[in-house]
GROMACS .gro file of N, CA and C in nm:
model
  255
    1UNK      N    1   5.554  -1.614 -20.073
    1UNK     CA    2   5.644  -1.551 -20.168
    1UNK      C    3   5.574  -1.435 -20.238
    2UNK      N    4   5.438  -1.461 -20.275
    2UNK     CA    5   5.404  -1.356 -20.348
    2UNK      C    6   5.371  -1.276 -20.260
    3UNK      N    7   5.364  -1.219 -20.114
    3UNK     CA    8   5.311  -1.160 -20.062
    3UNK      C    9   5.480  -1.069 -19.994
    4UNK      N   10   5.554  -1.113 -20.044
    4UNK     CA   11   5.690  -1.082 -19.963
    4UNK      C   12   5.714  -0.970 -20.142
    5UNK      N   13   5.667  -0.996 -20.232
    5UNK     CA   14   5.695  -0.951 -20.355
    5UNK      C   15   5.746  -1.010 -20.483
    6UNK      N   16   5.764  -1.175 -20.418
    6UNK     CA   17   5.848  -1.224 -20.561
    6UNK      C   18   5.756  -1.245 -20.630
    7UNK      N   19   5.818  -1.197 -20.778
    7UNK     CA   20   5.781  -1.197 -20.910
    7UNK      C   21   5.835  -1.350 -20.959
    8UNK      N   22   5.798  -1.414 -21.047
    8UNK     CA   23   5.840  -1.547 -21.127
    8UNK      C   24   5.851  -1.487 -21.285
    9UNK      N   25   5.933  -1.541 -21.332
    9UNK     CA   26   5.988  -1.514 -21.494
    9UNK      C   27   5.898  -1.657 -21.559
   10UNK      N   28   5.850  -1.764 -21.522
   10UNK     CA   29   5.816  -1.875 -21.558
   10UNK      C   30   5.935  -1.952 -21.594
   11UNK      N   31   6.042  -1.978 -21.521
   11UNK     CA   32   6.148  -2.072 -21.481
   11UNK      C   33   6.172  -2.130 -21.362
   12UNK      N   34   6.173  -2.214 -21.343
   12UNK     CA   35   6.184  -2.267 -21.190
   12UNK      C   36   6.279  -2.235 -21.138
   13UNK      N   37   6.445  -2.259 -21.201
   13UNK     CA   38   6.562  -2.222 -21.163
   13UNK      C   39   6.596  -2.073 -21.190
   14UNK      N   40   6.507  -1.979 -21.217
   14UNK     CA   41   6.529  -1.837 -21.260
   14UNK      C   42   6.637  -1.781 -21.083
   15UNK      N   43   6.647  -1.656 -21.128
   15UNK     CA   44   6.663  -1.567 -20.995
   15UNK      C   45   6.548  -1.590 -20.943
   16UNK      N   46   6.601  -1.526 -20.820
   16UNK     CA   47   6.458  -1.509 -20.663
   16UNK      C   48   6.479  -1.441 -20.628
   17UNK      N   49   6.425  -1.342 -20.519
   17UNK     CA   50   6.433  -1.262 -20.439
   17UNK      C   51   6.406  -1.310 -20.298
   18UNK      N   52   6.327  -1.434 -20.259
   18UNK     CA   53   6.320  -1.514 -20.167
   18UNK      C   54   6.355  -1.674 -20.206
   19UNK      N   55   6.400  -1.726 -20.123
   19UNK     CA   56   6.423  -1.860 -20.140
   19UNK      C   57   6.343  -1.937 -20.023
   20UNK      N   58   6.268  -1.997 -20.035
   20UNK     CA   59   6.265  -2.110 -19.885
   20UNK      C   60   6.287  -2.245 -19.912
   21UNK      N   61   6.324  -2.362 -19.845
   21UNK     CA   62   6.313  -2.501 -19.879
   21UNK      C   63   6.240  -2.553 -19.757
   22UNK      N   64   6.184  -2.628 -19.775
   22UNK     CA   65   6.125  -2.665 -19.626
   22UNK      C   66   6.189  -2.832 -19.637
   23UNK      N   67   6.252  -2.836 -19.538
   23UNK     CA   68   6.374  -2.915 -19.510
   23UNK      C   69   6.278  -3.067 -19.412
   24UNK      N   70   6.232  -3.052 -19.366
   24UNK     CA   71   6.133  -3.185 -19.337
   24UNK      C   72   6.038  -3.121 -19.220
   25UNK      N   73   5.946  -3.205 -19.221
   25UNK     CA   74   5.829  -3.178 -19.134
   25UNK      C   75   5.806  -3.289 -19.045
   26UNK      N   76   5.837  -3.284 -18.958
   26UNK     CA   77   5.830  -3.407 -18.852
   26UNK      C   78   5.867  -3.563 -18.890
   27UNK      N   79   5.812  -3.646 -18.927
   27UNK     CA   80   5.849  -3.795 -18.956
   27UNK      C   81   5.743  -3.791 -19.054
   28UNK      N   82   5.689  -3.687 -19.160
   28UNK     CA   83   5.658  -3.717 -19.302
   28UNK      C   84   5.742  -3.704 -19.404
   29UNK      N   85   5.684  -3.831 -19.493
   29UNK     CA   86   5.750  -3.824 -19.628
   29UNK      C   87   5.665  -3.862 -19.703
   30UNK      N   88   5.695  -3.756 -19.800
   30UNK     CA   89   5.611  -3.713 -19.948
   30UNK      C   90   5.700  -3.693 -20.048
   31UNK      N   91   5.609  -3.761 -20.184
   31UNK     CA   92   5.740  -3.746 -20.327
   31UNK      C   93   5.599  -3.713 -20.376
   32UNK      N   94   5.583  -3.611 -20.403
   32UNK     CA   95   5.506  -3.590 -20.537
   32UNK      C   96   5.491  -3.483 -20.632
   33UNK      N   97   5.443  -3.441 -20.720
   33UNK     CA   98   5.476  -3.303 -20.779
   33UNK      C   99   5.496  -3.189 -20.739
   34UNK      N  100   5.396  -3.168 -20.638
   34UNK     CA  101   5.504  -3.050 -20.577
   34UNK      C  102   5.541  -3.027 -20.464
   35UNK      N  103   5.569  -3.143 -20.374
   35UNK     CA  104   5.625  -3.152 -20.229
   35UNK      C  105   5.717  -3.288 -20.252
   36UNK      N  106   5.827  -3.286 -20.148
   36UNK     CA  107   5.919  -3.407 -20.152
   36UNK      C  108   5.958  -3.352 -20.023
   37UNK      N  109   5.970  -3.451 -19.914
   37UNK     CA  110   6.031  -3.427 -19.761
   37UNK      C  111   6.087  -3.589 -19.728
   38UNK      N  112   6.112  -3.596 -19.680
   38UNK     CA  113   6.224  -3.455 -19.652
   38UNK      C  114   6.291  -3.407 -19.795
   39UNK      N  115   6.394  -3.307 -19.775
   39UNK     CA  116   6.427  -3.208 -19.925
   39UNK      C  117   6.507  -3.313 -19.915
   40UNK      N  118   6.508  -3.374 -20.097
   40UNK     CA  119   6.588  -3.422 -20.182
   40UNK      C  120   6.724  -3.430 -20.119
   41UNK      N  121   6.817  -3.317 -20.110
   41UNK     CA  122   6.934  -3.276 -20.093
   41UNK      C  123   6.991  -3.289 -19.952
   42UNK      N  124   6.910  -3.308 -19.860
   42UNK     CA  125   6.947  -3.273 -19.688
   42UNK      C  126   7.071  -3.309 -19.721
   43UNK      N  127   7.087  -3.456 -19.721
   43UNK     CA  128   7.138  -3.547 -19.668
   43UNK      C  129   7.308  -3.520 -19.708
   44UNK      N  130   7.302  -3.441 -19.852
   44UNK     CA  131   7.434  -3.395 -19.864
   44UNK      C  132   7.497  -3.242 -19.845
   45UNK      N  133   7.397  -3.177 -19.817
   45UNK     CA  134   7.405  -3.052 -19.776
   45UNK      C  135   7.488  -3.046 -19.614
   46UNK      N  136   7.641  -3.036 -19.600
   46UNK     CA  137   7.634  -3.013 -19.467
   46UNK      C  138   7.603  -2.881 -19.404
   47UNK      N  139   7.601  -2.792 -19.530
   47UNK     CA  140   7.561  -2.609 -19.477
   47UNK      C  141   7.437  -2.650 -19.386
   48UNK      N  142   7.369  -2.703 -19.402
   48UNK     CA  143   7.215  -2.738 -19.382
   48UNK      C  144   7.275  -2.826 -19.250
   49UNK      N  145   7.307  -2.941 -19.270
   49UNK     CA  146   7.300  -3.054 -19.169
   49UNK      C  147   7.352  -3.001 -19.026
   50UNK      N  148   7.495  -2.952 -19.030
   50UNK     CA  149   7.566  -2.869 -18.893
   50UNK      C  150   7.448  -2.741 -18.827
   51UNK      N  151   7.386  -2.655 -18.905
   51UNK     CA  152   7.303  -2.619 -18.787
   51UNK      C  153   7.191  -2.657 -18.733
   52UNK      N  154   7.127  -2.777 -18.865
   52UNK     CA  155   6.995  -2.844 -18.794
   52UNK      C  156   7.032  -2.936 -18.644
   53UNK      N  157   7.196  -3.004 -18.665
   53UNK     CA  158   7.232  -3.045 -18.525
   53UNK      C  159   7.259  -3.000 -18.440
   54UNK      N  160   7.314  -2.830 -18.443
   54UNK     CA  161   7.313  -2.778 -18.354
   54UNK      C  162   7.190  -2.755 -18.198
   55UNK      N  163   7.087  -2.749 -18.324
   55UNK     CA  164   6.959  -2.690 -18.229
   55UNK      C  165   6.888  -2.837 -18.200
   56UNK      N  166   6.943  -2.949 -18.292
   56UNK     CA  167   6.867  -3.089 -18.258
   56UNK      C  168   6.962  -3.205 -18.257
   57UNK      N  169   7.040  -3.219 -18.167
   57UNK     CA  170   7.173  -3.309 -18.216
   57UNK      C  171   7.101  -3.484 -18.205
   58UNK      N  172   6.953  -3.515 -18.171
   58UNK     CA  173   6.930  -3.631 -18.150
   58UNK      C  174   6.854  -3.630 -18.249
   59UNK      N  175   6.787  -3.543 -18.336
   59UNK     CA  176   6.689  -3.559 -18.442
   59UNK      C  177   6.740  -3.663 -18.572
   60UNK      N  178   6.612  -3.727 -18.629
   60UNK     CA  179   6.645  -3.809 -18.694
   60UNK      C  180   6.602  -3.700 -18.813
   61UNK      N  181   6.623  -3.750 -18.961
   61UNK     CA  182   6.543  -3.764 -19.056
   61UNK      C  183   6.475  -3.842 -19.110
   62UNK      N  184   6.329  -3.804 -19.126
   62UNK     CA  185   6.281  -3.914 -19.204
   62UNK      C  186   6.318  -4.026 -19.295
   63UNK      N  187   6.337  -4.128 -19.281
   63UNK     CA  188   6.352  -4.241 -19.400
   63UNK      C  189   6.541  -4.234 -19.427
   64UNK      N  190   6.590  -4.154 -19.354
   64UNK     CA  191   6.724  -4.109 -19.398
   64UNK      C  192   6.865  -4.150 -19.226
   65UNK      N  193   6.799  -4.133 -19.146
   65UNK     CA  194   6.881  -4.139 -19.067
   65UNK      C  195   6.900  -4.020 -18.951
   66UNK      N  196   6.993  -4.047 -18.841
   66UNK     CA  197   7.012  -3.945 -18.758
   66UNK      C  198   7.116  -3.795 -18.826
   67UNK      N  199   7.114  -3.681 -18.782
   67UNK     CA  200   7.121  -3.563 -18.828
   67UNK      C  201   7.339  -3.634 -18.813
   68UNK      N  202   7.308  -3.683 -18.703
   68UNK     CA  203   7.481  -3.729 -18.682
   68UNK      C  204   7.576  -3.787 -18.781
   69UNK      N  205   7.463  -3.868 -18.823
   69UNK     CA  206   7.494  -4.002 -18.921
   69UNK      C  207   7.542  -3.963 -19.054
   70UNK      N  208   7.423  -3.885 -19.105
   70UNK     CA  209   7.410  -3.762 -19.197
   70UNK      C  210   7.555  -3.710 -19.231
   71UNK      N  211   7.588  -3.608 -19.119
   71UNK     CA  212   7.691  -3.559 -19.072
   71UNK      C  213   7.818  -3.640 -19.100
   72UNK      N  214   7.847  -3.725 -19.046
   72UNK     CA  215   7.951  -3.850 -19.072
   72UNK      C  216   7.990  -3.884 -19.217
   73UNK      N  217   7.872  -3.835 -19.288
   73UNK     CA  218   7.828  -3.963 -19.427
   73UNK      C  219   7.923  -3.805 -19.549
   74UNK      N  220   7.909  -3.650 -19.496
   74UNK     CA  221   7.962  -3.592 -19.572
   74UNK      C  222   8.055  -3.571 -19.599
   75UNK      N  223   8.145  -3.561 -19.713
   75UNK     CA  224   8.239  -3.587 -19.799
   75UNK      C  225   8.367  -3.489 -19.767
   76UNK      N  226   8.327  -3.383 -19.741
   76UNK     CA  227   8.459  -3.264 -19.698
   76UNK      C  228   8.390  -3.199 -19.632
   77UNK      N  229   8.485  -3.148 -19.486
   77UNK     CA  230   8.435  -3.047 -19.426
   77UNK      C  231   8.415  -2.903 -19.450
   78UNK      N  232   8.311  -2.822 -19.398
   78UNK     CA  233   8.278  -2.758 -19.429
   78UNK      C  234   8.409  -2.588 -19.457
   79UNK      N  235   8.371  -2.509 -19.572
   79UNK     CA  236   8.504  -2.432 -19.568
   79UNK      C  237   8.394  -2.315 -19.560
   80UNK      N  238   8.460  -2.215 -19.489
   80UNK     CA  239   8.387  -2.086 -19.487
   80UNK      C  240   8.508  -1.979 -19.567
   81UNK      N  241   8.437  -1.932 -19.632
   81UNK     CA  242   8.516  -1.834 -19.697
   81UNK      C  243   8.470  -1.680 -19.657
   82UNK      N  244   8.629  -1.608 -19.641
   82UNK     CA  245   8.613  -1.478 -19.592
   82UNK      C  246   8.627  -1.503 -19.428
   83UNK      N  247   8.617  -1.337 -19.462
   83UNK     CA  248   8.594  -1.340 -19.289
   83UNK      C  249   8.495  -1.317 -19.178
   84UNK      N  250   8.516  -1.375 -19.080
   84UNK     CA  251   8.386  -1.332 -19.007
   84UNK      C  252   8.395  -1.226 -18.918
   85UNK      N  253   8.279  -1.155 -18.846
   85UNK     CA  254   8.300  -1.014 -18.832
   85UNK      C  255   8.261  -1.026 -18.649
   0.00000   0.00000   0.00000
């Protein structure tokens, strides 16, 4: 991040100019101050979940389940707004 240019205001939730999440790393899981994997959120994120199955439709998540299962478990399907080009 700092090498891409982002600046920090000293807020965690401030603006960004880059964002990354790193969404899991193979079959580790970590909770600690400043790593948690898989991310907190996967599991309800379907923005996230539909293309990680695209490119991995058998992948599991760590401690959480298959990307399918996941998938199944979310609440409304996904709405795209606007149009696409």
């Amino acid at each position: 991040e700092a090498d891409a240019g982002r600046g920090r205001d000293g807020s965690r939730w401030g603006p960004r100019w880059l964002d990354l999440d790193l969404l899991a790393v193979g079959q580790l899981i970590a909770n600690d101050e400043r790593l948690t994997l898989p991310h907190p959120e996967i599991s309800s994120r379907q923005f996230v979940l539909e293309p990680l199955f695209d490119c991995a439709p058998f992948a599991n998540v760590p401690g959480l389940g298959s990307l399918r299962a996941l998938l199944d478990l979310c609440e409304a399907p996904l709405v795209v707004v606007g149009e696409l080009a």
